[in-house]
Short mmCIF file of C-alpha atoms in Angstrom, two decimals:
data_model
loop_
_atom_site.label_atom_id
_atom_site.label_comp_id
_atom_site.label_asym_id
_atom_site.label_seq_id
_atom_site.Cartn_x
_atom_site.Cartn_y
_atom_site.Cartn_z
CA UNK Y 143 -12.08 9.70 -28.91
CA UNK Y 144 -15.28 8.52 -31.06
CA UNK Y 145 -12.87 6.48 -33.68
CA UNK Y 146 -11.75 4.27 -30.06
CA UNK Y 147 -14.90 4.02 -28.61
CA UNK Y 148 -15.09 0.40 -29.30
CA UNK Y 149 -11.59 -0.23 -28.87
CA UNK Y 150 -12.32 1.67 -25.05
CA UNK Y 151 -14.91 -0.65 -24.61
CA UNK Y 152 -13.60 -3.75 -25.21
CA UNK Y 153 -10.70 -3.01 -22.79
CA UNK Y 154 -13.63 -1.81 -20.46
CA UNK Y 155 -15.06 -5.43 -20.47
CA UNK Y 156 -12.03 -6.87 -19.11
CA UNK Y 157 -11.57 -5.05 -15.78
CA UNK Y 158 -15.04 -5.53 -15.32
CA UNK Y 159 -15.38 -9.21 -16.05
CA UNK Y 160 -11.90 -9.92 -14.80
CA UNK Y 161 -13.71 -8.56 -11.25
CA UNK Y 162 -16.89 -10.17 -11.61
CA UNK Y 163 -14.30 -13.36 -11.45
CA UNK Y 164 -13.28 -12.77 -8.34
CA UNK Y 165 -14.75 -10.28 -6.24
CA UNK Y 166 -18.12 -12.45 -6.83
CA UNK Y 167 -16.62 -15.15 -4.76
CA UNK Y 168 -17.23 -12.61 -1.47
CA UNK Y 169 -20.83 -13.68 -0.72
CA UNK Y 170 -20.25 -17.55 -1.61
CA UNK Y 171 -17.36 -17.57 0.77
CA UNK Y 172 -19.19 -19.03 3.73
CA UNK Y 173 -21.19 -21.10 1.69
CA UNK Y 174 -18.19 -22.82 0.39
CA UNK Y 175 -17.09 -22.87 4.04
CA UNK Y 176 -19.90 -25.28 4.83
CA UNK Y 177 -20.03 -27.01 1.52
CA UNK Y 178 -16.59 -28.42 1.89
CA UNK Y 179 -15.63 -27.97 5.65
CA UNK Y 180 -13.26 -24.84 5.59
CA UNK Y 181 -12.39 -22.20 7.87
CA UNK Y 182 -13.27 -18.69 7.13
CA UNK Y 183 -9.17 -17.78 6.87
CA UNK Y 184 -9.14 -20.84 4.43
CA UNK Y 185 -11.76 -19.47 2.41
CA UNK Y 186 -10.26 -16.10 2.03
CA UNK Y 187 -7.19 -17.90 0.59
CA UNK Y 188 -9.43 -18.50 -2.23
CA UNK Y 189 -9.27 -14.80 -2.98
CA UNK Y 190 -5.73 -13.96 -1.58
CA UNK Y 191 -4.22 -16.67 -3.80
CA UNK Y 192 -6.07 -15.05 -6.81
CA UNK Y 193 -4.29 -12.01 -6.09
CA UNK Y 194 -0.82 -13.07 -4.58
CA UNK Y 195 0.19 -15.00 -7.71
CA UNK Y 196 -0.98 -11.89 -9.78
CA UNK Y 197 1.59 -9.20 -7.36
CA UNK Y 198 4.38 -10.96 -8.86
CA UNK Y 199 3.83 -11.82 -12.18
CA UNK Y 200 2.12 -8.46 -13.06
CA UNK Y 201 5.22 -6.51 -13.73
CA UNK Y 202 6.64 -9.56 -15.72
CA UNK Y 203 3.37 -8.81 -18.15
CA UNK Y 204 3.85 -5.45 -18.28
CA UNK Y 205 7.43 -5.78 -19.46
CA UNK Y 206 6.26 -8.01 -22.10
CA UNK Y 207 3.84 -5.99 -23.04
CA UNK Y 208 6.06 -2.76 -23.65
CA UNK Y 209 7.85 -4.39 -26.23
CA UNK Y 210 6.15 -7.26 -27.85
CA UNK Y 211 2.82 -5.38 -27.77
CA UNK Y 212 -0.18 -5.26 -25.29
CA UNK Y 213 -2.69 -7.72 -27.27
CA UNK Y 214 -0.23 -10.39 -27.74
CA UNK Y 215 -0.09 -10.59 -23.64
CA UNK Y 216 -3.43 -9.86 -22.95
CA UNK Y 217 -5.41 -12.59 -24.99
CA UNK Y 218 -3.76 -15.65 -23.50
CA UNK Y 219 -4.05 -15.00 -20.17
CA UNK Y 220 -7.70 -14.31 -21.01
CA UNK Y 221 -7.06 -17.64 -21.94
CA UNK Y 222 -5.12 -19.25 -18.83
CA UNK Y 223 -8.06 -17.54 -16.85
CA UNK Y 224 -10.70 -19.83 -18.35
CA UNK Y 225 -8.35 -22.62 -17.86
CA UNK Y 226 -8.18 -21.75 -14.04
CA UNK Y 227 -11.73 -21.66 -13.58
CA UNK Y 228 -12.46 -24.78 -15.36
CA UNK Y 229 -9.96 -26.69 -13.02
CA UNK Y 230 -11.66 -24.88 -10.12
CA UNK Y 231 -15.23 -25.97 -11.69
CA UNK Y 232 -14.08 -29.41 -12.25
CA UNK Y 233 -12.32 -29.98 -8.72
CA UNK Y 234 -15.62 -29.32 -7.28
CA UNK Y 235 -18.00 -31.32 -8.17
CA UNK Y 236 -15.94 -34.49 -8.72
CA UNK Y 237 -13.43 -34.82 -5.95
CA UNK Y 238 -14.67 -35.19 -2.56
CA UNK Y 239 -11.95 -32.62 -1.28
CA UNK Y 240 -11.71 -30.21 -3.86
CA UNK Y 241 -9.82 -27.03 -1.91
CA UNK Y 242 -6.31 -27.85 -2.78
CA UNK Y 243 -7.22 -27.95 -6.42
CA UNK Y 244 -9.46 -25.21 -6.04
CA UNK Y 245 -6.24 -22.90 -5.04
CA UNK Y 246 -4.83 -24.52 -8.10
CA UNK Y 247 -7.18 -22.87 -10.15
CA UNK Y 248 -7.49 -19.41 -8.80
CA UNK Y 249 -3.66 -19.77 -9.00
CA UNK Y 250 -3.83 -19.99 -12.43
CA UNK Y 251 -6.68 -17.13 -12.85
CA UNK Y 252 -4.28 -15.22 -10.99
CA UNK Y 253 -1.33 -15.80 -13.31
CA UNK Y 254 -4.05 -15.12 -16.34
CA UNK Y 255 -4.80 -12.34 -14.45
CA UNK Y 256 -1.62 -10.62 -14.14
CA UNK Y 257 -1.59 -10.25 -17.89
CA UNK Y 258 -5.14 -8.96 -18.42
CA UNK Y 259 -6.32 -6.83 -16.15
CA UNK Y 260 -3.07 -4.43 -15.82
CA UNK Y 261 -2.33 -3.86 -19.31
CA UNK Y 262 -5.36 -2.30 -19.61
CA UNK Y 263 -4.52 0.97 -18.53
CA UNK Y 264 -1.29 1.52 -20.47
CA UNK Y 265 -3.36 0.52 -23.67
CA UNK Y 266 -5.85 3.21 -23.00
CA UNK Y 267 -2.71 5.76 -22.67
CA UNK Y 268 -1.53 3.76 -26.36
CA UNK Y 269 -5.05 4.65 -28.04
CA UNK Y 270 -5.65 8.28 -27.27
CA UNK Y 271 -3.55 11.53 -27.61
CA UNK Y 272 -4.76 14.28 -25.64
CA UNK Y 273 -4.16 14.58 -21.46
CA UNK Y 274 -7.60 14.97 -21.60
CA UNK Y 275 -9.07 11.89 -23.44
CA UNK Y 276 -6.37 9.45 -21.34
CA UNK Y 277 -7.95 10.98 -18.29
CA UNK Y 278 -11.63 10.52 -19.41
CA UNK Y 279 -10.29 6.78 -20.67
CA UNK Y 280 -9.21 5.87 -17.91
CA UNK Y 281 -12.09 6.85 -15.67
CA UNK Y 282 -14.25 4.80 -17.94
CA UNK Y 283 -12.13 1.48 -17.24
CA UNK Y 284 -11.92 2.47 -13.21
CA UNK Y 285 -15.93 2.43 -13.81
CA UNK Y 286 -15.64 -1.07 -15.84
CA UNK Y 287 -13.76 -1.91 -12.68
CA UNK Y 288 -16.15 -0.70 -10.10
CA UNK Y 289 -19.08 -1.61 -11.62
CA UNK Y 290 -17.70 -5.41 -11.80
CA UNK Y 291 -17.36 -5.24 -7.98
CA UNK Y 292 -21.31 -3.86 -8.51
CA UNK Y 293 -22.42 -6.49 -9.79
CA UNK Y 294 -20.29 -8.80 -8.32
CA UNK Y 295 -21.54 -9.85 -5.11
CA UNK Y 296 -24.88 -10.06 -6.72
CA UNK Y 297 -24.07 -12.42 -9.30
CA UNK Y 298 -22.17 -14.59 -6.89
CA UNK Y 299 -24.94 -14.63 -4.71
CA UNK Y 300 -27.42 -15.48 -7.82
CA UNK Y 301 -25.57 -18.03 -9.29
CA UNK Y 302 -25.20 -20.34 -6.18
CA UNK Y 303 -28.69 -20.52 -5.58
CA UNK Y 304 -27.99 -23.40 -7.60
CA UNK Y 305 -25.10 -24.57 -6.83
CA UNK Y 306 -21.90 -23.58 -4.67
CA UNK Y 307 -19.46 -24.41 -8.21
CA UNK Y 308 -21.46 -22.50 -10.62
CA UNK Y 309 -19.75 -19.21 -9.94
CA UNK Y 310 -16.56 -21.08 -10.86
CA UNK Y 311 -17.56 -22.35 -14.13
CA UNK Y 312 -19.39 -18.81 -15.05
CA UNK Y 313 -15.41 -17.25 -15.15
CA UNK Y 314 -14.16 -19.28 -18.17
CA UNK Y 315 -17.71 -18.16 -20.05
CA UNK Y 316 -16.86 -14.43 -19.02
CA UNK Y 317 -13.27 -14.99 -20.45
CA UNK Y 318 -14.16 -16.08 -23.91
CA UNK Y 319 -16.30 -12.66 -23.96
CA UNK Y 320 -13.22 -10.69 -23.14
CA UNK Y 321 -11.62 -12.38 -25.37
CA UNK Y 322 -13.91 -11.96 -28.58
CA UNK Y 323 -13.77 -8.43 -27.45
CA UNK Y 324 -10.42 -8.12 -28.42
CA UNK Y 325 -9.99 -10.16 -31.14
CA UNK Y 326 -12.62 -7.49 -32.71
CA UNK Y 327 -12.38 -4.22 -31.53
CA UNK Y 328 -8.56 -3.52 -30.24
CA UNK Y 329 -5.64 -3.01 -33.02
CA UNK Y 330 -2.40 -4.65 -32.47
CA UNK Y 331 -0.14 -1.48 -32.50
CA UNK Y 332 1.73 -0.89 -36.01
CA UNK Y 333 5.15 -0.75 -34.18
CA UNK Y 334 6.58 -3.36 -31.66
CA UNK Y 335 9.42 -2.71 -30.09
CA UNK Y 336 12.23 -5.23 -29.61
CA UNK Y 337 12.73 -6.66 -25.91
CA UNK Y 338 15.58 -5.57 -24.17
CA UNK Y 339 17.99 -7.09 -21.95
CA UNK Y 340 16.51 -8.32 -18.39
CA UNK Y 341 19.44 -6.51 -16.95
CA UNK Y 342 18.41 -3.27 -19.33
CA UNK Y 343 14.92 -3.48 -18.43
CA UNK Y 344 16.16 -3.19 -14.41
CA UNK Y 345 18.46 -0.07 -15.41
CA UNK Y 346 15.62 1.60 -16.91
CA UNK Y 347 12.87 1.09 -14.03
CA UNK Y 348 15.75 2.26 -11.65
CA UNK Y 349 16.38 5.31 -13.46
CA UNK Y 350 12.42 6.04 -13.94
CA UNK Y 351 12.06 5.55 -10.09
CA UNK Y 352 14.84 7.96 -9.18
CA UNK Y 353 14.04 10.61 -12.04
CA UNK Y 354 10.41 10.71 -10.65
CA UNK Y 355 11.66 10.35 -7.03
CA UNK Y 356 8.49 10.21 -4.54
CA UNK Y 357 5.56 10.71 -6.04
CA UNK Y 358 5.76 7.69 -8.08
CA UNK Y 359 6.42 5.49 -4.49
CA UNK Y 360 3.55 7.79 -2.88
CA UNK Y 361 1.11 7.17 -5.92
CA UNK Y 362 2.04 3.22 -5.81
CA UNK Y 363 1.06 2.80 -1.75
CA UNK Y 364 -1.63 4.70 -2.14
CA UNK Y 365 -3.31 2.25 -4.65
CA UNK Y 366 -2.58 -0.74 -2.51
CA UNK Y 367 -4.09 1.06 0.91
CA UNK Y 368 -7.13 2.03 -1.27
CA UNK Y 369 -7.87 -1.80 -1.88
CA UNK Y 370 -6.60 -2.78 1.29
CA UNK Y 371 -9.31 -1.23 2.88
CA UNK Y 372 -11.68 -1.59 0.42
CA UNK Y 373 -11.88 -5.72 0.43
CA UNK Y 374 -11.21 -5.40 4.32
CA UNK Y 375 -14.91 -3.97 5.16
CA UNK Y 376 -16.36 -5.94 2.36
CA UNK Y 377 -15.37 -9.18 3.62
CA UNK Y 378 -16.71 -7.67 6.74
CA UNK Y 379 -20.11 -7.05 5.48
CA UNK Y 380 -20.16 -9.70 3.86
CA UNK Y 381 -19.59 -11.81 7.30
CA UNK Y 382 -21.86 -9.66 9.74
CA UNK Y 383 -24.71 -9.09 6.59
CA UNK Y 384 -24.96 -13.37 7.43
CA UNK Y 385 -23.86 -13.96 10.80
CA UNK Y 386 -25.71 -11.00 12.71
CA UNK Y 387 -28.73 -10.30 10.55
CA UNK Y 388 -29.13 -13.32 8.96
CA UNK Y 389 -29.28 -12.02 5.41
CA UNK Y 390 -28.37 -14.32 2.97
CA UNK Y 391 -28.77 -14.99 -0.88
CA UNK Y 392 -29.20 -12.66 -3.46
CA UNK Y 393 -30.39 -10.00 -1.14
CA UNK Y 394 -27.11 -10.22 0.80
CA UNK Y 395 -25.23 -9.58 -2.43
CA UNK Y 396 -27.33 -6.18 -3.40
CA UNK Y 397 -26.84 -5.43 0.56
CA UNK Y 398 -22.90 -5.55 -0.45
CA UNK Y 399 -23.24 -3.87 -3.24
CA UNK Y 400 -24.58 -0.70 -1.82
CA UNK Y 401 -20.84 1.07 -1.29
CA UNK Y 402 -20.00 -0.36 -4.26
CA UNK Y 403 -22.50 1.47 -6.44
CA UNK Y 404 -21.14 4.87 -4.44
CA UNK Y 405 -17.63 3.98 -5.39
CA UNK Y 406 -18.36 3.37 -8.55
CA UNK Y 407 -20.85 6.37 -9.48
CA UNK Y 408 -17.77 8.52 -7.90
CA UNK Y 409 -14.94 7.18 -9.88
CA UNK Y 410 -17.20 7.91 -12.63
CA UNK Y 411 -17.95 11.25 -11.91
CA UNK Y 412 -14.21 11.92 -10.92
CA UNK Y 413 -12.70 10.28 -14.09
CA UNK Y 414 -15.26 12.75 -16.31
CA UNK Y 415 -14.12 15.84 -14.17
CA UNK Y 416 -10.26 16.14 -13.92
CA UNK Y 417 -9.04 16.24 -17.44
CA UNK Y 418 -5.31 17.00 -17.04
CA UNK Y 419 -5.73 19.18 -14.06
CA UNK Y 420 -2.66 17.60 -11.82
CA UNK Y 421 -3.20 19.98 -9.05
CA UNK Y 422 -6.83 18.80 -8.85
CA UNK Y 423 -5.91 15.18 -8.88
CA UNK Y 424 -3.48 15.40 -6.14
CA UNK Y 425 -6.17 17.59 -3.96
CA UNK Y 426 -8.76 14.83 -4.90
CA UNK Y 427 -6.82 11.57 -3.95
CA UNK Y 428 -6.22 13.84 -0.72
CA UNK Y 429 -9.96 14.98 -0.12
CA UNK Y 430 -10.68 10.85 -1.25
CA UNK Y 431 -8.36 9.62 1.94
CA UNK Y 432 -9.72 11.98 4.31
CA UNK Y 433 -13.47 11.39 3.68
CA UNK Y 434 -12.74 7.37 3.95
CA UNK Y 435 -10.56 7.82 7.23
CA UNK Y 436 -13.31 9.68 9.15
CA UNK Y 437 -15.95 7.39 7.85
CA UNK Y 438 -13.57 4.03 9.03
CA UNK Y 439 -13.36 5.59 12.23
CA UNK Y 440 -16.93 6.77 13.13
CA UNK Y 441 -17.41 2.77 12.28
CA UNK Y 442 -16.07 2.29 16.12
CA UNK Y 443 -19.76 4.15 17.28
CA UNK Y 444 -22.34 2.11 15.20
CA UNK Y 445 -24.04 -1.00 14.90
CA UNK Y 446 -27.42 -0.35 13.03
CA UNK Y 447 -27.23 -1.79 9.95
CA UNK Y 448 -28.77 1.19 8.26
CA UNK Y 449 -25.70 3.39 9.70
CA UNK Y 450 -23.41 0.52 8.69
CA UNK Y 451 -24.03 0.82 5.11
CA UNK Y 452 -24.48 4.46 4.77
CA UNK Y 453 -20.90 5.05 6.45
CA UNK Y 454 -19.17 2.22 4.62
CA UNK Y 455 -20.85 4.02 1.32
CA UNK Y 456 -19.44 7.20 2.28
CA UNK Y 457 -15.77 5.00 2.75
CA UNK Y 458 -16.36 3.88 -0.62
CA UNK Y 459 -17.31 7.43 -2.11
CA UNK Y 460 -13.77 8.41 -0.85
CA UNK Y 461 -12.10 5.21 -2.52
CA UNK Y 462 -14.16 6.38 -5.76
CA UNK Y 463 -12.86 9.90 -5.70
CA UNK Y 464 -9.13 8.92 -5.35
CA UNK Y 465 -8.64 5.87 -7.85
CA UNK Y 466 -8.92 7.33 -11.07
CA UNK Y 467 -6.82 10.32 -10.00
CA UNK Y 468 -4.11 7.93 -9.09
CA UNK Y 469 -4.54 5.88 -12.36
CA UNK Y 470 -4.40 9.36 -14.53
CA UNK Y 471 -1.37 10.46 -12.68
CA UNK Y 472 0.66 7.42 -12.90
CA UNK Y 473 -0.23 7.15 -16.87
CA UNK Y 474 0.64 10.72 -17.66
CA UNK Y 475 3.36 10.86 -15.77
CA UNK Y 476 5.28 8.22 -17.54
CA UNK Y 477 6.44 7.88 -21.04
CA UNK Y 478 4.89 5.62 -23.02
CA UNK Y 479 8.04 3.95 -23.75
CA UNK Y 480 7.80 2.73 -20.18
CA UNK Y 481 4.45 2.74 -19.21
CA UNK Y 482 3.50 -0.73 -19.43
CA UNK Y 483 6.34 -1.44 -16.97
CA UNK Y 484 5.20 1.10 -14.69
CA UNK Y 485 1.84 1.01 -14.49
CA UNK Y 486 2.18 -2.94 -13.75
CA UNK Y 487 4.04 -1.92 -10.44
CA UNK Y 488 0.89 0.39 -9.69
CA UNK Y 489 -1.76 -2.79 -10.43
CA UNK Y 490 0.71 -4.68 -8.37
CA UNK Y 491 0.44 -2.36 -5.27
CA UNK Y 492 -3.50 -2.74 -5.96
CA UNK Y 493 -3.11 -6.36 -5.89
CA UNK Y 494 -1.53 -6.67 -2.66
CA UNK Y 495 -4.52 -4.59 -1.28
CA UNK Y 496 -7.10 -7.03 -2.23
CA UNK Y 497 -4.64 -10.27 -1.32
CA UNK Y 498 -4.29 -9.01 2.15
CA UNK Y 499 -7.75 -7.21 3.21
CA UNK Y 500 -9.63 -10.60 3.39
CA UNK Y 501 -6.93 -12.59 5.91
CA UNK Y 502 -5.94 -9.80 7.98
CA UNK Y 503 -9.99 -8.60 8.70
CA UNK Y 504 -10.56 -12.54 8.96
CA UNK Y 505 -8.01 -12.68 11.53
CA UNK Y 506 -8.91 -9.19 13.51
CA UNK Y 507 -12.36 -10.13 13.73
CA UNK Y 508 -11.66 -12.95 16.43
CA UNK Y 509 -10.43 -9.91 18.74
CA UNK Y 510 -13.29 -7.41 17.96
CA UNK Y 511 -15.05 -5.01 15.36
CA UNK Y 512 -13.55 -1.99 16.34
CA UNK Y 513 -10.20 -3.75 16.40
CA UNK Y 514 -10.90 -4.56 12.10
CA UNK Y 515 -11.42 -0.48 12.12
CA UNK Y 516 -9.39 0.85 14.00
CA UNK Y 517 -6.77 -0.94 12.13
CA UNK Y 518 -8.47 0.31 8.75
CA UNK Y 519 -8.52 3.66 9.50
CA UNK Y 520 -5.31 4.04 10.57
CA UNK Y 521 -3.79 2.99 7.46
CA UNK Y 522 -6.07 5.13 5.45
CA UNK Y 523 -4.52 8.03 7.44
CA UNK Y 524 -0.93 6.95 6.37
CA UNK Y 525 -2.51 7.19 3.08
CA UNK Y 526 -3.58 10.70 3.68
CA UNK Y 527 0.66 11.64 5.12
CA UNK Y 528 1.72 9.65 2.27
CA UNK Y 529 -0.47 12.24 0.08
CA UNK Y 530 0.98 15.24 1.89
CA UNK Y 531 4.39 14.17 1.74
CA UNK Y 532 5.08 12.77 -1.56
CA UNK Y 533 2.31 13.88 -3.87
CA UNK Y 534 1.42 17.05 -2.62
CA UNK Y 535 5.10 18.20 -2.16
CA UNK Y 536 5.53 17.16 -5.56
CA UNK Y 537 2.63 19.05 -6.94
CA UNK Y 538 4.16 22.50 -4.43
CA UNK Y 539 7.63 21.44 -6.23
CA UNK Y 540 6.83 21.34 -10.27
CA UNK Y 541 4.73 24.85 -9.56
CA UNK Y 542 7.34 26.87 -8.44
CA UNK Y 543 8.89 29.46 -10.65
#
């Protein structure tokens, strides 16, 4: 693993300054709100767009990316993300309306991002051999990822002390670092594979859906509830940290980034730990849902802010536990043939977690708290049926004699 390391860290910088481009715009929501006369739904379009562009155009990239080569996709949209967030940068400081072209832009990050962020994880399973170094791999880019969200809300909330825009010019800045990255450190591969035939490329995801029946499905909702809930109760912190207790600035942001730190320290941990233990990954992503359902659910009994952070940690401990499971299982459980394909479908599922979190809590927060999670919770428990029906009954499947 030592002759990667650099190669494993330059990939690591992407996740984690693709998220610092977006998740950072959480605590500068409401500020952007009153800076240019927006509702709160509006301003979680700002995110949702990000991510709703990306859903579709993420398998796309990882098709590419199979067969012309992973570095040839991921560099310029690394590039079409600094584009975005110039436009977005531009927009607002010289038009007097700038939220139409500020969706623009994040529409464009979005696209950028469907070719950056995803690829990531089938490059780590291109660089490293063993089960065992994939597994630890991947763990460190989950971590990348987790940190960004970190140090994400803090950021944000740093860099509009100055200004509401600056967070949107700091995103093409963070992209020519990624990029530099991997102009130095990653290897185009020495073989690229020609592109087959659109209608080809649908006969072989077909065929890799049907020959790994449900866990594959089971693995792909799983990802998608895991961010679902996760942006849900951040963008509800991130409203009640300023509406109810009047916290604000960069203190709001290291308030937020309390269950983030958890999350990350477990995915951490986790992605150290499970090597190519399969039955310990699917008993993990299981223990992960169960500690987060509880936890969304005791949410209906508290209002102390102390209480509210410590159980929304203990939500994101279980998040932590359960996404680099899923990522290992998904990576080693494909050939690497198809694995760019495939794993695009899983980053997809993520992304339509984080595109839908922010609207639906903005919209179940006009009824009531307890409504936002009650709702959370109980798709968290599908996620835990989902994990007894498909994963673990795979798992009880491949281990009989």
């Amino acid at each position: 693993m030592r002759e990667n390391i650099w190669a494993l860290f330059a990939l690591a910088s992407i996740p984690l300054l693709m998220t610092l481009g977006n998740s950072m715009f959480i605590p500068v929501l409401p500020i952007i709100e009153k800076e240019i006369n927006i509702s709160s739904f509006q301003s979680s379009l700002i995110i949702t767009i990000y991510s709703v562009v990306a859903i579709f155009l993420i398998p796309i990239a990882g098709y590419l990316s199979d067969h012309f080569g992973r570095k040839k996709i991921i560099i310029p949209s690394l590039i079409l993300v600094g584009i975005g967030g110039i436009l977005c940068g531009w927009a607002s400081i010289a038009m007097e309306d700038p939220y139409s072209m500020i969706l623009i832009g994040r529409f464009l990050q979005g696209a950028g991002a469907a070719g950056a962020f995803p690829v990531v994880i089938p490059t780590v399973g291109d660089l490293f051999k063993s089960e065992e170094e994939v597994s630890a791999g991947l763990g460190v880019i989950e971590t990348s990822n987790t940190f960004g969200k970190v140090l994400s809300p803090i950021l944000g909330a740093f860099l509009a002390i100055w200004a509401w825009h600056i967070p949107f010019w700091s995103v093409p800045i963070l992209s020519l670092v990624a990029i530099g990255f991997m102009i130095l450190f990653v290897k185009p591969p020495k073989a690229e594979n020609e592109p087959i035939p659109f209608a080809a490329f649908v006969k072989l995801i077909k065929k890799t859906f049907s020959r790994n029946k449900g866990w594959l499905s089971g693995v792909l909702i799983i990802g998608g509830i895991n961010t679902f809930v996760l942006f849900g109760f951040l963008i509800y912190l991130s409203l009640v940290l300023e509406s109810t207790y009047n916290i604000k600035g960069v203190m709001k942001g290291i308030y937020l980034a309390i269950p983030l730190l958890i999350l990350c320290l477990a995915s951490y941990v986790t992605g150290r730990k499970i090597g190519k233990e399969t039955t310990l990954m699917h008993h993990l992503v299981l223990s992960g849902g169960v500690i987060t359902t509880f936890s969304l659910f005791s949410m209906v009994w508290v209002d102390r802010l102390f209480m509210i952070l410590l159980i929304l940690s203990i939500a994101g401990l279980g998040i932590g536990i359960a996404l680099p499971c899923l990522d290992a299982l998904i990576t080693e459980g494909i050939e690497k043939e198809e694995r760019g394909t495939i794993t695009s479908f899983y980053s997809s599922t993520r992304f339509i977690g984080v595109a839908l979190g922010p609207p639906v809590v903005s919209i179940l927060l006009k009824s009531s708290v307890n409504v936002v999670f009650l709702t959370l919770a109980f798709i968290s428990l599908n996620g835990i049926v989902i994990t007894l029906f498909l994963l673990e009954r795979k798992r009880r499947i491949a281990s009989m004699p």
